[in-house]
Coordinates of N, CA and C in Angstrom, one line a residue:
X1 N 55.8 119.1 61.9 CA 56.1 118.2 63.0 C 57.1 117.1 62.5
X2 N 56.9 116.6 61.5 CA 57.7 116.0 60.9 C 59.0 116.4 60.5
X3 N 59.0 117.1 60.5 CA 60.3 118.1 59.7 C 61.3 118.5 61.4
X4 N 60.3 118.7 61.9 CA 61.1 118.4 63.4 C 61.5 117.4 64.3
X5 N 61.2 116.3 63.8 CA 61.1 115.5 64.1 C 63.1 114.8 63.6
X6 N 63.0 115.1 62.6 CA 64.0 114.5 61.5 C 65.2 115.6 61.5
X7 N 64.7 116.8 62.0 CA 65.8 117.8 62.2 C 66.4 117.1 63.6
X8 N 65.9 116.8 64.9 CA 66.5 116.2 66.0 C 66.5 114.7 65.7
X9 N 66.6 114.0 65.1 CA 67.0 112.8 65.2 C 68.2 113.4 64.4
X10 N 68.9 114.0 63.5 CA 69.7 114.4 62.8 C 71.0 114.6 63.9
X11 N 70.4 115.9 64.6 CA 71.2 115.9 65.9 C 72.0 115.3 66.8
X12 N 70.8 113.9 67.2 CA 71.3 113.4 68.1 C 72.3 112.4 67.4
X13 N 72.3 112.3 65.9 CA 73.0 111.1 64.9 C 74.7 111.8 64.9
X14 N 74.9 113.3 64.7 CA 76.2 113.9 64.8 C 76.6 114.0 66.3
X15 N 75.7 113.8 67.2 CA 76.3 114.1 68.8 C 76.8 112.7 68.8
X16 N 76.4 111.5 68.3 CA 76.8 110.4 68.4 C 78.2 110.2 68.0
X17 N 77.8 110.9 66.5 CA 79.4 110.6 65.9 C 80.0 111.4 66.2
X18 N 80.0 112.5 66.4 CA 81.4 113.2 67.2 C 81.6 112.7 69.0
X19 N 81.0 112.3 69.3 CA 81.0 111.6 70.9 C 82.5 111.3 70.6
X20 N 82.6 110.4 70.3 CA 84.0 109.7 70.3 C 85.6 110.6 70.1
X21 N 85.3 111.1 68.7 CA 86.3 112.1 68.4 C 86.4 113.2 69.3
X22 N 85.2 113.3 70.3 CA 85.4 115.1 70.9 C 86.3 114.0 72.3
X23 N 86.0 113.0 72.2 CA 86.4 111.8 73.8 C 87.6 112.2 73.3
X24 N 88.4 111.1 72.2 CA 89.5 111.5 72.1 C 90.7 112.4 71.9
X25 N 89.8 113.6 71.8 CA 90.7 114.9 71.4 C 91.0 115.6 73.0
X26 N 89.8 115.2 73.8 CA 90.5 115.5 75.2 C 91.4 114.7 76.4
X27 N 91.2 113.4 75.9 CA 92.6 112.4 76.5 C 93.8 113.2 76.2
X28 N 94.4 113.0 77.1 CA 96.1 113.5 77.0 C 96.5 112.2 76.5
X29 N 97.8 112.8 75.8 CA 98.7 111.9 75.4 C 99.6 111.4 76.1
X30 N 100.2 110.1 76.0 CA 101.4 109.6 76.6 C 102.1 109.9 76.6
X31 N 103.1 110.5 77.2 CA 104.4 111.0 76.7 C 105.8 109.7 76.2
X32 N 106.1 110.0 75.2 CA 107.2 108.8 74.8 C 108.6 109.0 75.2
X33 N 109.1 110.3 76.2 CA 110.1 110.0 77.4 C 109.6 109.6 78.3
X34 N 110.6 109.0 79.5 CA 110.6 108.9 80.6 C 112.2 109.2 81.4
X35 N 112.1 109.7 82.5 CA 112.9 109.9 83.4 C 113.7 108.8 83.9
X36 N 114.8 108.4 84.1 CA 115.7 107.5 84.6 C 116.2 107.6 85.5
X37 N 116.2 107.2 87.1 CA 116.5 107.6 88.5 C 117.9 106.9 88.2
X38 N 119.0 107.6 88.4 CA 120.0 106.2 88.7 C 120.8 106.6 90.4
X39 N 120.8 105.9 91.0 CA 121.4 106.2 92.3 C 122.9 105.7 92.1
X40 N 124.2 106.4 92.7 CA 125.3 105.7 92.3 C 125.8 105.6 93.8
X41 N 126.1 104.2 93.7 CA 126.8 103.8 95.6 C 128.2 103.3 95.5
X42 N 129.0 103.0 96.9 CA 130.1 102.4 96.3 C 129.8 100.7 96.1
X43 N 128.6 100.5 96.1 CA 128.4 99.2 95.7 C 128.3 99.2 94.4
X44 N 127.6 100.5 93.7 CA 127.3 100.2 91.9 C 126.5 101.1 92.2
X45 N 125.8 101.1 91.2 CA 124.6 101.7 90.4 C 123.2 101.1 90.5
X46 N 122.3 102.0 90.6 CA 120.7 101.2 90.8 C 119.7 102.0 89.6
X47 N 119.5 101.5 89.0 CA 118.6 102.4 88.2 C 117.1 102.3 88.3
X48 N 116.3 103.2 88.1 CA 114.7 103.0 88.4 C 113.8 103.7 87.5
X49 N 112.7 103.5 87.7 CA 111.2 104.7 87.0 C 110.8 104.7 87.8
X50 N 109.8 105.5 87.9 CA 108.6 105.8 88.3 C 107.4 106.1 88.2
X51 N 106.4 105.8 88.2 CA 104.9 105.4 87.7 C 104.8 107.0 87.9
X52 N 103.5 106.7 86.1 CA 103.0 108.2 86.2 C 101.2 107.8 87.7
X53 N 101.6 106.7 87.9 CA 100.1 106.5 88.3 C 99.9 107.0 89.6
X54 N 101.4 107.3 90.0 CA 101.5 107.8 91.4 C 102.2 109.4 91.5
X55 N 101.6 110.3 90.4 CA 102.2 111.5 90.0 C 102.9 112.6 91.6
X56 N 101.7 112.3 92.7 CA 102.6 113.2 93.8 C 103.5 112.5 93.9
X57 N 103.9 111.4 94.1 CA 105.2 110.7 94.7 C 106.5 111.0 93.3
X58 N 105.9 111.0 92.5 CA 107.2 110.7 91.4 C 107.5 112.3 91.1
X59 N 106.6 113.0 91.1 CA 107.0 114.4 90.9 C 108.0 115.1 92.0
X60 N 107.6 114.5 93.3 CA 108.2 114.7 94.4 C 109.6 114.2 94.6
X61 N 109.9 113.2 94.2 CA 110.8 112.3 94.1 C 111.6 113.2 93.0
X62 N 111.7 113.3 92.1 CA 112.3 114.1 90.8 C 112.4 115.3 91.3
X63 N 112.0 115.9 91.9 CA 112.5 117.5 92.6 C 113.8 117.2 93.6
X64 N 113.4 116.4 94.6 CA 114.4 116.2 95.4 C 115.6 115.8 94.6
X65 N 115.6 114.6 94.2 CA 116.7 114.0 93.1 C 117.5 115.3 92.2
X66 N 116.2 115.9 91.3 CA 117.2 117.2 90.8 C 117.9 118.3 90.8
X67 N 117.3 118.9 92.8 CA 117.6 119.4 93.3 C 119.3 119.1 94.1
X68 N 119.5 118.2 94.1 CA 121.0 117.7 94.9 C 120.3 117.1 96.4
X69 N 119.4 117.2 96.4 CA 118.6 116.6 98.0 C 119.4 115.5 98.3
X70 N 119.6 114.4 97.2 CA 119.6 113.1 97.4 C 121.3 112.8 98.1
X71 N 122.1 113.9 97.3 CA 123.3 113.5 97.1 C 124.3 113.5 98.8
X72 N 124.4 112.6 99.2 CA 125.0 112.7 100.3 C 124.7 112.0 101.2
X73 N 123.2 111.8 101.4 CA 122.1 110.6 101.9 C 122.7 109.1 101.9
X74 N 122.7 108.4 103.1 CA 123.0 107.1 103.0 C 121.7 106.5 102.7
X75 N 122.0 105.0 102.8 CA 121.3 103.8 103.0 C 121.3 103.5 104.5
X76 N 120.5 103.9 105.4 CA 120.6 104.4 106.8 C 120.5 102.8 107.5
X77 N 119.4 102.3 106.7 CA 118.6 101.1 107.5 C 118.8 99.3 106.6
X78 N 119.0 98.7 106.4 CA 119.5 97.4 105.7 C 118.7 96.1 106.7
X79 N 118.2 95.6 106.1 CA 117.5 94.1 106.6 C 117.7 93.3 105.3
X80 N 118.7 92.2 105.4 CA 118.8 91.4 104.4 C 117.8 90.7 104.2
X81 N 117.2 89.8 103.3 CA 116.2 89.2 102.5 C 114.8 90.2 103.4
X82 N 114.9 91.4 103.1 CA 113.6 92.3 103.5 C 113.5 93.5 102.6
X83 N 114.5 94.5 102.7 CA 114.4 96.0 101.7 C 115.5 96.6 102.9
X84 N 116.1 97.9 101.4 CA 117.1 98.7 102.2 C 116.5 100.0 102.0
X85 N 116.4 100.8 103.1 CA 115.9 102.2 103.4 C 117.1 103.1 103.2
X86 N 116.3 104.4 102.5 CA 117.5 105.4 102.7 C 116.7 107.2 102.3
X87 N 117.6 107.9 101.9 CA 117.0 109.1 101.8 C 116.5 110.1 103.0
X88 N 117.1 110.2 103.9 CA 116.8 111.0 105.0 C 117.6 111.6 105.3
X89 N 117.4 113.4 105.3 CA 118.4 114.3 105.0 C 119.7 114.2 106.5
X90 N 118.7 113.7 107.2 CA 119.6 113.7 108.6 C 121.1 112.6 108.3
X91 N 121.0 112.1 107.6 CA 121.8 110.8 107.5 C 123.3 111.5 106.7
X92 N 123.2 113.4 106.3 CA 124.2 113.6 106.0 C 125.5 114.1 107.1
X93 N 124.3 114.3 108.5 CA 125.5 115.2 109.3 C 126.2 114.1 109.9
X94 N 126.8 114.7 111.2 CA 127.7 113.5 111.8 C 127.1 112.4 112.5
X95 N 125.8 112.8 112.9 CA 125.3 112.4 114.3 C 124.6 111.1 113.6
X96 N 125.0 110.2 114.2 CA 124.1 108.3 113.4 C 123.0 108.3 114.1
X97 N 123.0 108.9 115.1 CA 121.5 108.5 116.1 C 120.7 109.3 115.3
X98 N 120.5 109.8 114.6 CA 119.2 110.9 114.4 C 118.7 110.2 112.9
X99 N 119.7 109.3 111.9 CA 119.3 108.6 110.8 C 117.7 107.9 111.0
X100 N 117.2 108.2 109.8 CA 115.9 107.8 109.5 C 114.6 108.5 111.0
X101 N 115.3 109.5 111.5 CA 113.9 109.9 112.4 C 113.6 111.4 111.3
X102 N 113.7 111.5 110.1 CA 113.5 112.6 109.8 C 113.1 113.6 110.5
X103 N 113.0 115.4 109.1 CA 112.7 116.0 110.0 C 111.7 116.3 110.8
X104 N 111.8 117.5 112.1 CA 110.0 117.9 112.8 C 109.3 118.7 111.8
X105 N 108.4 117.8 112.2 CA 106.8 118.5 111.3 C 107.3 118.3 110.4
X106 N 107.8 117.0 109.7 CA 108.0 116.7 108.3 C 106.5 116.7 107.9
X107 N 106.6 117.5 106.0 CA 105.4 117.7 105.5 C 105.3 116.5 104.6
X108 N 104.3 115.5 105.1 CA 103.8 114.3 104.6 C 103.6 114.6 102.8
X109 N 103.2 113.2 102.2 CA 102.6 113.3 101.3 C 101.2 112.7 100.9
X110 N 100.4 112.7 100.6 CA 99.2 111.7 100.5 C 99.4 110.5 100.4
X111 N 98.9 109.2 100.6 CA 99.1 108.2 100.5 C 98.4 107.9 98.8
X112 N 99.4 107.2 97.9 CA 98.5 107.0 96.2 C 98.7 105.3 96.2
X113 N 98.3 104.5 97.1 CA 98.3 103.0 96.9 C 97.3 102.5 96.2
X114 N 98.0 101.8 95.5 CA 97.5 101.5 93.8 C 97.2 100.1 94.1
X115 N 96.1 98.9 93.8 CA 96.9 97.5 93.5 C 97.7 96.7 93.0
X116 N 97.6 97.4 91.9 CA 98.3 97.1 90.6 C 99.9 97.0 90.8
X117 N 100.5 97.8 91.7 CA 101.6 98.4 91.9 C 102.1 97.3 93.5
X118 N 102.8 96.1 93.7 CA 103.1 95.5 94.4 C 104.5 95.4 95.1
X119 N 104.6 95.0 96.5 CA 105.9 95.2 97.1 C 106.8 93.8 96.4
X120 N 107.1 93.6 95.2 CA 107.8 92.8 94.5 C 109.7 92.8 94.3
X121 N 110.1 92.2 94.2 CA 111.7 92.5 94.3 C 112.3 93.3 93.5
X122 N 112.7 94.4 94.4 CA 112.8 95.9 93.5 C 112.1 97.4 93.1
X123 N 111.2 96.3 94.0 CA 110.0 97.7 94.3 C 110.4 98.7 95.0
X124 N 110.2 100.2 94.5 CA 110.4 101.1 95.1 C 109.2 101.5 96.1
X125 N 109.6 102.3 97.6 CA 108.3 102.3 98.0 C 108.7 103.6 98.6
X126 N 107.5 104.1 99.8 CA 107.7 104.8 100.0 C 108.0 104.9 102.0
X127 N 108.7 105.3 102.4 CA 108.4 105.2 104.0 C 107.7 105.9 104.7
X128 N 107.2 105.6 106.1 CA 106.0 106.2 106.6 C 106.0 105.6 108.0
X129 N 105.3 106.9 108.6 CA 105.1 106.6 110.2 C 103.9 105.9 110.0
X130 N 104.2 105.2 111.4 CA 103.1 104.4 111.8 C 101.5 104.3 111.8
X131 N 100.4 103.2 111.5 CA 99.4 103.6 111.7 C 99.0 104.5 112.9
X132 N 99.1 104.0 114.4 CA 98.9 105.0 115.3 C 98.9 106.5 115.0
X133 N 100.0 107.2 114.5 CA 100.1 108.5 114.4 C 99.7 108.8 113.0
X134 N 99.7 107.9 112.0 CA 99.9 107.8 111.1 C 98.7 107.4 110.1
X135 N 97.0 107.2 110.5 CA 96.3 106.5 110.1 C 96.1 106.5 108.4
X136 N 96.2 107.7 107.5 CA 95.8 107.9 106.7 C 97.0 107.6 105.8
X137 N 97.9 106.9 105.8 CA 99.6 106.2 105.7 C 99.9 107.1 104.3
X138 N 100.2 108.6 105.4 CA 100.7 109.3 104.3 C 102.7 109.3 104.2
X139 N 102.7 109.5 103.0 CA 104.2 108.9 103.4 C 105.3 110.3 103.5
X140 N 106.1 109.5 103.8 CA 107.4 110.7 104.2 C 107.7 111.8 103.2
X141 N 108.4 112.5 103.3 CA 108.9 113.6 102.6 C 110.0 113.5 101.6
X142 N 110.8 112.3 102.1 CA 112.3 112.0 101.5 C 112.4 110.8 101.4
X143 N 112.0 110.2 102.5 CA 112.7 108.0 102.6 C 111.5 107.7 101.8
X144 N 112.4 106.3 101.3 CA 112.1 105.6 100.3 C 112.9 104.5 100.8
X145 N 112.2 103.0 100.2 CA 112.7 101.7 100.6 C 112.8 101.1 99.1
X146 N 113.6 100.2 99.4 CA 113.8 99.4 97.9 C 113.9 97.7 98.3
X147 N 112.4 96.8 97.9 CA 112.3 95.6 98.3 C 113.5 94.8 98.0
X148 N 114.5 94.5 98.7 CA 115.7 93.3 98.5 C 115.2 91.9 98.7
X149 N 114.2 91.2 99.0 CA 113.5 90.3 99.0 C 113.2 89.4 98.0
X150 N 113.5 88.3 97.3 CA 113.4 87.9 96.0 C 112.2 87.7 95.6
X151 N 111.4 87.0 96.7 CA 110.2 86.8 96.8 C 109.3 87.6 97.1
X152 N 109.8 88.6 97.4 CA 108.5 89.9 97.4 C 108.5 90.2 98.8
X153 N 107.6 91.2 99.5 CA 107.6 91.6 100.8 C 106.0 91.7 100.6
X154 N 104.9 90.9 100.1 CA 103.4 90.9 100.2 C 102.7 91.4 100.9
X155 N 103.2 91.1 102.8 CA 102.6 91.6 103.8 C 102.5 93.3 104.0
X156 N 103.5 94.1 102.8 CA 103.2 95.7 102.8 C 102.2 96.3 101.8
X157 N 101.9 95.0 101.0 CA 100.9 95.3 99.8 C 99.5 96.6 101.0
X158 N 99.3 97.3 100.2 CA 97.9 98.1 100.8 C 98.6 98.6 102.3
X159 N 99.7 99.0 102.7 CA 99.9 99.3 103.4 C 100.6 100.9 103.1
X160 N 101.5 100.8 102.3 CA 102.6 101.6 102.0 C 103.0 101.6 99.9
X161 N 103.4 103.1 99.7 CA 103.0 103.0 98.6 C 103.8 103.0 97.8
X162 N 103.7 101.8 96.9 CA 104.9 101.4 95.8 C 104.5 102.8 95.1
X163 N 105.8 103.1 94.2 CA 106.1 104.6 93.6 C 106.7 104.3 92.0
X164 N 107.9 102.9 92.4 CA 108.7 103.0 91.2 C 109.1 101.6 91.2
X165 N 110.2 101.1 90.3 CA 110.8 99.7 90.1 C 112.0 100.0 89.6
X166 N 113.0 99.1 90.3 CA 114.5 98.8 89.9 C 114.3 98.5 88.1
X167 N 115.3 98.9 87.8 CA 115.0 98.0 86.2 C 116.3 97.9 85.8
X168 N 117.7 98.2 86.9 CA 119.0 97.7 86.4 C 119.3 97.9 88.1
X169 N 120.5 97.4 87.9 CA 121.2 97.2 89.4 C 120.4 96.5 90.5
X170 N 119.7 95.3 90.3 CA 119.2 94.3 91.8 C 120.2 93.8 92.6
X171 N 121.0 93.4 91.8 CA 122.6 92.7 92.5 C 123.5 93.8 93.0
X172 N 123.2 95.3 93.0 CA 123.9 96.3 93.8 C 122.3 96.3 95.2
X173 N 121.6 96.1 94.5 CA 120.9 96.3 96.1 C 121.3 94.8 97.1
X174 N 121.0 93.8 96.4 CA 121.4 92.9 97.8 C 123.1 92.7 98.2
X175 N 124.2 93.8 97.5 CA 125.1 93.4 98.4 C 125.0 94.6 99.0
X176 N 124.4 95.9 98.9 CA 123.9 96.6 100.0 C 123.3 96.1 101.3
X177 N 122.2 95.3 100.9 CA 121.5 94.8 102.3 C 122.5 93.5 103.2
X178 N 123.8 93.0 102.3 CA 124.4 91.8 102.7 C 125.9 92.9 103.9
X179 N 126.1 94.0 103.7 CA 127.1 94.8 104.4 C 126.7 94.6 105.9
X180 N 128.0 94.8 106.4 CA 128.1 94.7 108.1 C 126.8 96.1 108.6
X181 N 126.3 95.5 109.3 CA 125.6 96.6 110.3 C 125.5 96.6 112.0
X182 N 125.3 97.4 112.3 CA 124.8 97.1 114.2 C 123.5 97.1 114.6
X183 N 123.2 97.3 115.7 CA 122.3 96.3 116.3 C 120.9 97.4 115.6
X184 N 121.1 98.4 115.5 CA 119.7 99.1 114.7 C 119.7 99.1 113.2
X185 N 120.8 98.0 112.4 CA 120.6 98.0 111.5 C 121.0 98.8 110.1
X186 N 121.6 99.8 111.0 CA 122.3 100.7 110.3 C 123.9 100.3 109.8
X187 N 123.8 100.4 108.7 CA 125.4 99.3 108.1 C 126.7 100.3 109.1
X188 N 127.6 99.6 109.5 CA 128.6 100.4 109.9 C 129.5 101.5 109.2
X189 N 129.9 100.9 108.3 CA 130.2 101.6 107.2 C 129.0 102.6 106.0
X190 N 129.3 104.1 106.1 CA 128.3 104.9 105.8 C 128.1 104.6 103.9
X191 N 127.0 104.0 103.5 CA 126.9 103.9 102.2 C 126.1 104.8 101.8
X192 N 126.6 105.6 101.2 CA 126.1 107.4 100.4 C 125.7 106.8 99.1
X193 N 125.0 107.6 99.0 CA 124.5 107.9 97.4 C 124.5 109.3 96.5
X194 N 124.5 109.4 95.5 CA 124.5 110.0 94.4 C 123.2 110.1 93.6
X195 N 122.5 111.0 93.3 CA 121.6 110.7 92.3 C 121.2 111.7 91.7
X196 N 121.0 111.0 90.1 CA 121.1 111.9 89.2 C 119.6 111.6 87.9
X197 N 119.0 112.1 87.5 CA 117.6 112.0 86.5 C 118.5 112.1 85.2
X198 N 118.1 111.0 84.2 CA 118.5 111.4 82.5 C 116.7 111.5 82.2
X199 N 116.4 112.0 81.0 CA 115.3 111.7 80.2 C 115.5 110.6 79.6
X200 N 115.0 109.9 78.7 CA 115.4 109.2 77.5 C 113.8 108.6 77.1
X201 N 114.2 108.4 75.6 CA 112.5 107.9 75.3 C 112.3 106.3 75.7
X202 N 111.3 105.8 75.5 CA 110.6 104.9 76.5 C 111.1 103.7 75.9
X203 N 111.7 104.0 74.7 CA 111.7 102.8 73.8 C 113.1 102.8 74.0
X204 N 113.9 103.5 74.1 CA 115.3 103.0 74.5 C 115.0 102.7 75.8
X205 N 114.6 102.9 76.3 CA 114.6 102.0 78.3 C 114.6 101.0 78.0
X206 N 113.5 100.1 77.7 CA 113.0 99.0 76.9 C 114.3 98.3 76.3
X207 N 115.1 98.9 75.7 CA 116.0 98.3 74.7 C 117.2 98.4 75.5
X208 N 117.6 99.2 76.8 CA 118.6 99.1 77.2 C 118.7 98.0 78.7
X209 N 117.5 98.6 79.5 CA 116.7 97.7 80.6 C 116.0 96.6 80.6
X210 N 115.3 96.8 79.2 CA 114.4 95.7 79.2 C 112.6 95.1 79.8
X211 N 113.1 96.8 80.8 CA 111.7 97.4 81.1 C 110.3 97.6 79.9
X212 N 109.4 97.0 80.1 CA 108.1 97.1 79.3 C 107.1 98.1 79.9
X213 N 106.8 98.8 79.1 CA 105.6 100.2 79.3 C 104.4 99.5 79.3
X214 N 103.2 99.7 80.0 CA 101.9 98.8 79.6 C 101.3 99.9 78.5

């Protein structure tokens, strides 16, 4: 009885100590690249990341982007001290009325709103139809907004889902949002974009941007 006794306490003394090591041999690792969104306008250059924390959106986003999706897409919608919207494939043909009503039966994405992740100056976010149609605020397929607000846009927090953050070019987004537009907002002059993904490790971002990894 004894001898049984001391054989399972034995047991339970190595399940202890391996607890941890078996914990950390199944965590994934960080990866020490990251991807670099840079959009090129005739205003400049905007560069970005994207949180792994919101993997549908950023994965989604990097398909489109590497695909050529992006390339040709204006900045459809402009509200100075608010955010400039863009990325809606409609925005490449001739017709201005159809900008930002994407396509039918666009295939949504889940909604991944984080707290952590706030509508702050240069927030990347995501666009989306309305609560009414929209309850489960799944976001668009392509549009994306970028906060031009210096002070933040707060009132979208838990609404709509930050994705990524500016980490060079802020001063190319507000003379984006500062361009002539008409009465829906749409700048008169068609501002196209370009966009292109580099890799680079996380520690030159840091060193080039200035961006910090948590």
């Amino acid at each position: 009885m004894k001898s049984f006794s001391r054989a399972t306490a034995l047991c339970w003394l190595l399940i202890c100590l391996l607890a941890p090591a078996l914990h950390a041999a199944k965590a994934p690792k960080k990866s020490k690249k990251d991807q670099v969104v840079t959009i090129s306008t005739s205003q400049g250059d905007i560069r970005l990341i994207l949180f792994d924390e919101t993997p549908l959106h950023k994965a989604n986003f990097l398909k489109l982007a590497q695909s050529g999706f992006y390339n040709g897409t204006t900045f459809h919608r402009i509200i100075q001290n608010f955010m400039v919207q863009g990325g809606d494939g409609n925005s490449k043909d001739a017709d201005p009325n159809n900008d930002g009503m994407g396509p039918q039966n666009d295939v949504t994405i889940p909604a991944e709103i984080r707290p952590e992740f706030s509508h702050k100056f240069g927030a990347v976010a995501a666009a989306r139809q309305g609560d009414i149609v929209n309850p489960t605020k799944a976001s668009s397929s392509s549009q994306f907004y970028i906060v031009q607000n210096h002070n933040g846009t707060p009132h979208l927090n838990g609404g709509y889902t930050v994705f990524g953050q500016v980490i060079s070019g802020l001063d190319v987004v507000d003379k984006i949002a500062a361009q002539p537009k008409d009465m829906r907002d749409r700048p008169t002059t068609d501002i196209k974009m370009m966009v292109k993904v580099e890799k680079l490790k996380k520690k030159k971002i840091t060193e080039l941007y200035g961006y910090k990894y948590e």
